[in-house]
Amino acid sequence: MTVLAVSKLSKRYRRGGKPLAAVDDVSFEIGPAETLALAGPSGSGKSTIARLVLRLLEPDAGRIEFEGADFLSLSGATLRARRARLQMVFQDPLAAFNPRATVARVLDDPLRIHGIASRAERPRRIAALLERVGLDAGLAARAIHEISGGQRQRVAIARAIATQPSLIVLDEAVSALDVSVRGQILELLLDLQRQERISYLFISHDLGVIRAVAHRVVILDAGRVAESGEARAVIDNPQSTIGKALVAATPKLNRNTPP
Ligand SMILES: Nc1ncnc2c1ncn2[C@@H]1O[C@H](COP(=O)(O)OP(=O)(O)OP(=O)(O)O)[C@@H](O)[C@H]1O
Ligand SMILES: [Mg+2]
């Protein structure tokens, strides 16, 4: 069974009149409760793939199948319903949310928009979501700009799981956090995956983090798949030129960290 199947995906941008192949014939699949990482140097097409999968951007070619449906052909109410099952967490929640909005407001939106809970029920649902991501329910009244970066990323995760998604796209979601907070957020993601069987498309430039949390990895180079496979096998013994270069540039790869 497959949650997400991407096949022969391509996207060109125009830069200075010249077309640039940001994503070039990329294919991969993600199974239930599986974490697939996208790695690769800056500009290799990772975020473009994320935006294509989320349908924030239309591909030039290729197919995206999500939960068995042709995701690119969905529209209207069917697309909205399916979108609830596909969520995202980005690097900077301050940019993703209105910084003046309260935490309660940020979590109320998906519950209301997707008709998940009645107005009377929502405060209780919000408190439960906060608790699920390890935050005090009292935080609901605070503004996004008043809480710490780690707390904000937990709120972003709470918002993502509010609609009970089968897949979350995480684009450099832990990259801006300091090491100890990063570890806690990764633990939370692993715990949610075990409990709720959520799949992750996990984008990161950090092979150490990928080795610790991902089941499989796709290494990109200039929009193309350079190599892919089981995360630890690929990172411990890269075959492609870019894979070898990325591993060489990651000095402290902890080979003893369990996935
Ligand atoms: N809106 C855009 N218009 C033109 N070119 C773009 C646009 N967005 C991205 N690109 C180019 O497409 C290529 C892929 O960019 P992308 O952001 O997907 O890479 P990335 O792997 O996410 O990089 P990073 O690790 O720096 O986040 C790059 O060459 C980038 O400059
Ligand atoms: Mg990016």
mmCIF file with all atom_site columns, N, CA and C in Angstrom, residues 24 31 42 49 51 66 87 94-96 98 100 105 128 149-150 154 218 252:
data_model
loop_
_atom_site.group_PDB
_atom_site.id
_atom_site.type_symbol
_atom_site.label_atom_id
_atom_site.label_alt_id
_atom_site.label_comp_id
_atom_site.label_asym_id
_atom_site.label_entity_id
_atom_site.label_seq_id
_atom_site.pdbx_PDB_ins_code
_atom_site.Cartn_x
_atom_site.Cartn_y
_atom_site.Cartn_z
_atom_site.occupancy
_atom_site.B_iso_or_equiv
_atom_site.pdbx_formal_charge
_atom_site.auth_seq_id
_atom_site.auth_comp_id
_atom_site.auth_asym_id
_atom_site.auth_atom_id
_atom_site.pdbx_PDB_model_num
ATOM 1  N N  . ASP A 1 24  ? 13.450 17.320 -12.156 1.00 0.00 ? 24  ASP A N  1
ATOM 2  C CA . ASP A 1 24  ? 13.625 16.684 -13.457 1.00 0.00 ? 24  ASP A CA 1
ATOM 3  C C  . ASP A 1 24  ? 13.403 15.169 -13.356 1.00 0.00 ? 24  ASP A C  1
ATOM 4  N N  . GLY A 1 31  ? 5.165  4.827  1.985   1.00 0.00 ? 31  GLY A N  1
ATOM 5  C CA . GLY A 1 31  ? 4.174  3.906  2.540   1.00 0.00 ? 31  GLY A CA 1
ATOM 6  C C  . GLY A 1 31  ? 3.606  4.426  3.849   1.00 0.00 ? 31  GLY A C  1
ATOM 7  N N  . SER A 1 42  ? 21.854 22.785 -1.552  1.00 0.00 ? 42  SER A N  1
ATOM 8  C CA . SER A 1 42  ? 20.984 23.931 -1.757  1.00 0.00 ? 42  SER A CA 1
ATOM 9  C C  . SER A 1 42  ? 20.701 24.088 -3.252  1.00 0.00 ? 42  SER A C  1
ATOM 10 N N  . ILE A 1 49  ? 9.851  20.243 -4.869  1.00 0.00 ? 49  ILE A N  1
ATOM 11 C CA . ILE A 1 49  ? 9.106  18.985 -4.783  1.00 0.00 ? 49  ILE A CA 1
ATOM 12 C C  . ILE A 1 49  ? 8.032  19.091 -3.698  1.00 0.00 ? 49  ILE A C  1
ATOM 13 N N  . ARG A 1 51  ? 6.492  21.734 -2.642  1.00 0.00 ? 51  ARG A N  1
ATOM 14 C CA . ARG A 1 51  ? 5.406  22.616 -3.095  1.00 0.00 ? 51  ARG A CA 1
ATOM 15 C C  . ARG A 1 51  ? 4.561  21.947 -4.176  1.00 0.00 ? 51  ARG A C  1
ATOM 16 N N  . PHE A 1 66  ? -2.153 10.370 -4.321  1.00 0.00 ? 66  PHE A N  1
ATOM 17 C CA . PHE A 1 66  ? -2.218 10.493 -2.872  1.00 0.00 ? 66  PHE A CA 1
ATOM 18 C C  . PHE A 1 66  ? -3.400 9.680  -2.366  1.00 0.00 ? 66  PHE A C  1
ATOM 19 N N  . GLN A 1 87  ? -0.755 17.455 5.223   1.00 0.00 ? 87  GLN A N  1
ATOM 20 C CA . GLN A 1 87  ? -0.428 18.689 5.933   1.00 0.00 ? 87  GLN A CA 1
ATOM 21 C C  . GLN A 1 87  ? 1.045  19.043 5.794   1.00 0.00 ? 87  GLN A C  1
ATOM 22 N N  . LEU A 1 94  ? 6.918  31.494 12.228  1.00 0.00 ? 94  LEU A N  1
ATOM 23 C CA . LEU A 1 94  ? 6.592  32.921 12.323  1.00 0.00 ? 94  LEU A CA 1
ATOM 24 C C  . LEU A 1 94  ? 6.154  33.457 10.971  1.00 0.00 ? 94  LEU A C  1
ATOM 25 N N  . ALA A 1 95  ? 6.732  32.885 9.897   1.00 0.00 ? 95  ALA A N  1
ATOM 26 C CA . ALA A 1 95  ? 6.340  33.304 8.556   1.00 0.00 ? 95  ALA A CA 1
ATOM 27 C C  . ALA A 1 95  ? 5.053  32.617 8.117   1.00 0.00 ? 95  ALA A C  1
ATOM 28 N N  . ALA A 1 96  ? 4.814  31.414 8.646   1.00 0.00 ? 96  ALA A N  1
ATOM 29 C CA . ALA A 1 96  ? 3.642  30.643 8.219   1.00 0.00 ? 96  ALA A CA 1
ATOM 30 C C  . ALA A 1 96  ? 2.357  31.142 8.884   1.00 0.00 ? 96  ALA A C  1
ATOM 31 N N  . ASN A 1 98  ? 0.179  34.225 11.260  1.00 0.00 ? 98  ASN A N  1
ATOM 32 C CA . ASN A 1 98  ? 0.134  35.612 11.675  1.00 0.00 ? 98  ASN A CA 1
ATOM 33 C C  . ASN A 1 98  ? 0.739  35.691 13.080  1.00 0.00 ? 98  ASN A C  1
ATOM 34 N N  . ARG A 1 100 ? 0.687  37.817 15.326  1.00 0.00 ? 100 ARG A N  1
ATOM 35 C CA . ARG A 1 100 ? -0.174 38.383 16.369  1.00 0.00 ? 100 ARG A CA 1
ATOM 36 C C  . ARG A 1 100 ? -1.326 37.454 16.749  1.00 0.00 ? 100 ARG A C  1
ATOM 37 N N  . ARG A 1 105 ? -6.193 30.545 18.115  1.00 0.00 ? 105 ARG A N  1
ATOM 38 C CA . ARG A 1 105 ? -6.718 30.900 16.804  1.00 0.00 ? 105 ARG A CA 1
ATOM 39 C C  . ARG A 1 105 ? -6.097 30.036 15.708  1.00 0.00 ? 105 ARG A C  1
ATOM 40 N N  . ALA A 1 128 ? -6.607 19.555 23.898  1.00 0.00 ? 128 ALA A N  1
ATOM 41 C CA . ALA A 1 128 ? -6.114 18.187 23.685  1.00 0.00 ? 128 ALA A CA 1
ATOM 42 C C  . ALA A 1 128 ? -4.966 18.168 22.681  1.00 0.00 ? 128 ALA A C  1
ATOM 43 N N  . GLY A 1 149 ? 10.726 29.528 19.837  1.00 0.00 ? 149 GLY A N  1
ATOM 44 C CA . GLY A 1 149 ? 10.782 28.859 18.536  1.00 0.00 ? 149 GLY A CA 1
ATOM 45 C C  . GLY A 1 149 ? 10.385 27.394 18.628  1.00 0.00 ? 149 GLY A C  1
ATOM 46 N N  . GLY A 1 150 ? 10.820 26.726 19.683  1.00 0.00 ? 150 GLY A N  1
ATOM 47 C CA . GLY A 1 150 ? 10.465 25.320 19.866  1.00 0.00 ? 150 GLY A CA 1
ATOM 48 C C  . GLY A 1 150 ? 8.970  25.146 20.121  1.00 0.00 ? 150 GLY A C  1
ATOM 49 N N  . ARG A 1 154 ? 6.068  23.251 17.851  1.00 0.00 ? 154 ARG A N  1
ATOM 50 C CA . ARG A 1 154 ? 5.083  22.302 18.391  1.00 0.00 ? 154 ARG A CA 1
ATOM 51 C C  . ARG A 1 154 ? 3.669  22.716 18.007  1.00 0.00 ? 154 ARG A C  1
ATOM 52 N N  . VAL A 1 218 ? 16.053 9.870  -0.522  1.00 0.00 ? 218 VAL A N  1
ATOM 53 C CA . VAL A 1 218 ? 16.298 10.164 -1.937  1.00 0.00 ? 218 VAL A CA 1
ATOM 54 C C  . VAL A 1 218 ? 17.284 11.319 -1.960  1.00 0.00 ? 218 VAL A C  1
ATOM 55 N N  . LYS A 1 252 ? 30.095 15.013 11.852  1.00 0.00 ? 252 LYS A N  1
ATOM 56 C CA . LYS A 1 252 ? 29.740 14.221 13.033  1.00 0.00 ? 252 LYS A CA 1
ATOM 57 C C  . LYS A 1 252 ? 28.517 13.342 12.788  1.00 0.00 ? 252 LYS A C  1
#
